[in-house]
Short mmCIF file of C-alpha atoms in Angstrom, two decimals:
data_model
loop_
_atom_site.label_atom_id
_atom_site.label_comp_id
_atom_site.label_asym_id
_atom_site.label_seq_id
_atom_site.Cartn_x
_atom_site.Cartn_y
_atom_site.Cartn_z
CA MET A 600 109.01 86.59 91.36
CA ALA A 601 112.12 88.55 92.21
CA ALA A 602 113.10 91.49 90.09
CA GLY A 603 116.80 92.25 89.98
CA THR A 604 117.59 95.94 89.82
CA ALA A 605 121.00 97.56 89.82
CA LEU A 606 121.65 101.20 90.56
CA THR A 607 124.96 102.09 88.93
CA ALA A 608 126.23 105.60 88.28
CA ALA A 609 129.58 107.05 87.32
CA THR A 610 130.95 110.09 89.11
CA THR A 611 130.74 113.41 87.24
CA ALA A 612 134.49 113.89 86.58
CA PRO A 613 136.36 111.62 84.14
CA VAL A 614 137.67 108.77 86.30
CA ALA A 615 139.00 105.26 86.00
CA ALA A 616 136.58 102.32 85.85
CA ALA A 617 137.39 101.50 89.49
CA ASP A 618 135.69 104.78 90.52
CA VAL A 619 132.26 103.69 89.27
CA ILE A 620 129.67 103.82 92.05
CA PHE A 621 127.38 100.81 92.24
CA VAL A 622 124.50 99.41 94.27
CA ARG A 623 122.94 96.08 93.33
CA CYS A 624 120.19 94.17 95.13
CA SER A 625 117.67 91.53 94.22
CA PHE A 626 114.37 93.32 94.94
CA SER A 627 110.92 91.75 95.27
CA VAL A 628 107.38 92.54 96.43
CA ASP A 629 105.43 89.92 98.37
CA GLN A 630 101.75 89.24 97.80
CA PRO A 631 99.54 91.39 100.10
CA PHE A 632 98.71 89.67 103.40
CA VAL A 633 96.25 90.03 106.30
CA TYR A 634 97.32 90.98 109.82
CA GLU A 635 95.48 91.74 113.07
CA LEU A 636 95.81 94.94 115.08
CA ASN A 637 93.72 95.66 118.19
CA GLY A 638 91.14 93.07 117.15
CA ALA A 639 90.65 94.39 113.59
CA SER A 640 91.95 92.91 110.29
CA TYR A 641 94.10 94.93 107.89
CA VAL A 642 95.96 94.40 104.62
CA GLY A 643 99.72 94.85 104.52
CA ALA A 644 102.51 94.28 102.03
CA ARG A 645 106.24 93.65 102.16
CA MET A 646 109.26 94.59 100.04
CA ARG A 647 112.59 92.79 100.10
CA ALA A 648 116.11 93.61 99.03
CA ASP A 649 118.40 90.59 99.15
CA ASN A 650 122.10 90.01 98.49
CA CYS A 651 122.92 93.71 98.19
CA GLU A 652 126.31 94.75 96.84
CA THR A 653 127.76 98.25 96.96
CA ASN A 654 131.14 99.93 96.99
CA LEU A 655 129.88 102.89 99.04
CA PRO A 656 130.16 103.06 102.83
CA SER A 657 126.58 104.38 103.12
CA THR A 658 123.94 103.81 100.46
CA PRO A 659 120.47 105.10 101.34
CA LEU A 660 117.70 103.61 99.20
CA LYS A 661 114.10 104.77 99.35
CA PHE A 662 111.65 101.87 99.28
CA GLY A 663 108.25 102.99 98.03
CA LEU A 664 105.13 100.87 98.02
CA ASP A 665 101.58 101.66 96.94
CA ILE A 666 98.72 99.63 98.34
CA GLN A 667 95.62 99.99 96.19
CA ALA A 668 92.31 98.78 97.55
CA GLY A 669 89.16 98.27 95.50
CA TYR A 670 86.26 97.39 97.78
CA GLY A 671 83.10 95.86 96.35
CA THR A 672 81.06 92.76 95.66
CA GLN A 673 80.60 90.45 92.73
CA ASP A 674 77.15 91.91 92.03
CA ALA A 675 78.03 95.60 92.44
CA GLY A 676 81.65 95.52 91.28
CA VAL A 677 84.15 97.95 92.80
CA THR A 678 82.22 100.64 94.69
CA GLU A 679 85.10 102.31 96.57
CA SER A 680 88.79 102.54 95.79
CA PHE A 681 91.89 104.36 96.98
CA THR A 682 95.69 104.19 96.92
CA ASN A 683 98.00 104.73 99.88
CA ALA A 684 101.63 105.50 99.01
CA TYR A 685 104.26 104.63 101.63
CA GLU A 686 108.01 105.28 101.75
CA LYS A 687 110.88 104.23 103.97
CA TRP A 688 114.62 104.93 103.68
CA ILE A 689 116.99 101.99 104.26
CA ASP A 690 120.76 102.37 104.52
CA VAL A 691 122.00 99.44 102.43
CA SER A 692 125.40 97.95 103.10
CA ASN A 693 127.51 95.46 101.18
CA GLY A 694 126.23 91.91 101.78
CA GLY A 695 123.00 93.07 103.43
CA SER A 696 119.43 91.82 103.05
CA TYR A 697 116.41 93.88 104.15
CA VAL A 698 112.67 93.41 104.67
CA VAL A 699 110.27 96.36 104.98
CA ASP A 700 106.64 95.94 106.02
CA PHE A 701 104.00 98.46 104.94
CA PRO A 702 101.91 100.36 105.96
CA SER A 703 104.69 102.22 107.73
CA ASP A 704 102.39 104.89 109.21
CA ASP A 705 98.86 105.23 110.57
CA ARG A 706 97.11 105.01 107.16
CA LEU A 707 95.86 101.45 107.59
CA VAL A 708 94.10 99.47 104.86
CA ALA A 709 91.04 97.74 106.31
CA LEU A 710 90.29 94.17 105.22
CA ARG A 711 86.93 94.14 103.45
CA PRO A 712 85.74 92.20 100.38
CA GLY A 713 87.59 93.42 97.32
CA VAL A 714 90.89 93.43 95.47
CA PHE A 715 94.26 94.62 96.81
CA LEU A 716 97.36 95.50 94.78
CA ALA A 717 100.86 96.07 96.17
CA SER A 718 103.22 97.86 93.78
CA GLY A 719 106.87 98.54 94.73
CA ARG A 720 109.58 100.90 93.58
CA VAL A 721 113.05 101.95 94.73
CA SER A 722 115.08 105.13 94.29
CA SER A 723 118.25 106.64 95.70
CA ASN A 724 119.93 109.97 96.25
CA ILE A 725 122.84 108.71 94.10
CA GLU A 726 123.23 111.09 91.17
CA GLY A 727 121.33 109.82 88.16
CA TRP A 728 119.12 107.44 90.18
CA GLU A 729 116.75 109.83 91.94
CA ARG A 730 113.82 108.69 89.78
CA PRO A 731 112.01 105.60 91.13
CA LYS A 732 112.60 102.24 89.44
CA PHE A 733 109.59 99.90 89.30
CA ILE A 734 110.19 96.58 91.09
CA ASP A 735 107.05 94.42 90.93
CA ALA A 736 103.32 94.34 91.65
CA LYS A 737 101.17 91.61 93.23
CA ALA A 738 97.38 91.48 93.54
CA VAL A 739 94.95 89.40 95.61
CA THR A 740 91.21 89.29 96.14
CA TRP A 741 89.47 88.63 99.42
CA GLY A 742 85.82 87.68 99.94
CA VAL A 743 84.89 87.99 96.25
CA ASP A 744 85.16 85.81 93.16
CA TRP A 745 85.30 87.99 90.09
CA GLY A 746 86.42 85.17 87.84
CA THR A 747 89.41 85.25 85.55
CA MET A 748 90.54 87.94 83.13
CA THR A 749 89.97 87.36 79.43
CA ARG A 750 93.13 87.52 77.35
CA ILE A 751 92.74 89.39 74.06
CA GLY A 752 95.05 88.78 71.15
#
């Protein structure tokens, strides 16, 4: 499911409507996936920004993604958990589309039985948009069957 997010900010001085700064992209987070590296299996995730529009010559956006891992078994439940937070700056241009794979450093997430959640956010150094905007989150399980969640209400 794609989440559309627009970063739009006016300049600080009173200006005409044509001077409004804008950045718009259709952002999404893919479901976590498995990949191989040096014979071992790891969990990764991907963020996308498609059909970007901006009226700035250079628009750096910071893609942030958290990968949460909860290792465990059906009998024992989650016995170990952690979150790795990753960030990468992308210079977005008008008409551009971008794909960023995480992890983007040496903090790998080993594939073991459990649940994995990828949660994405985006921010910018454009005035008024420094705080991260939530994009989407996707979860998967691997090697366990914990059943379905019960809906209350």
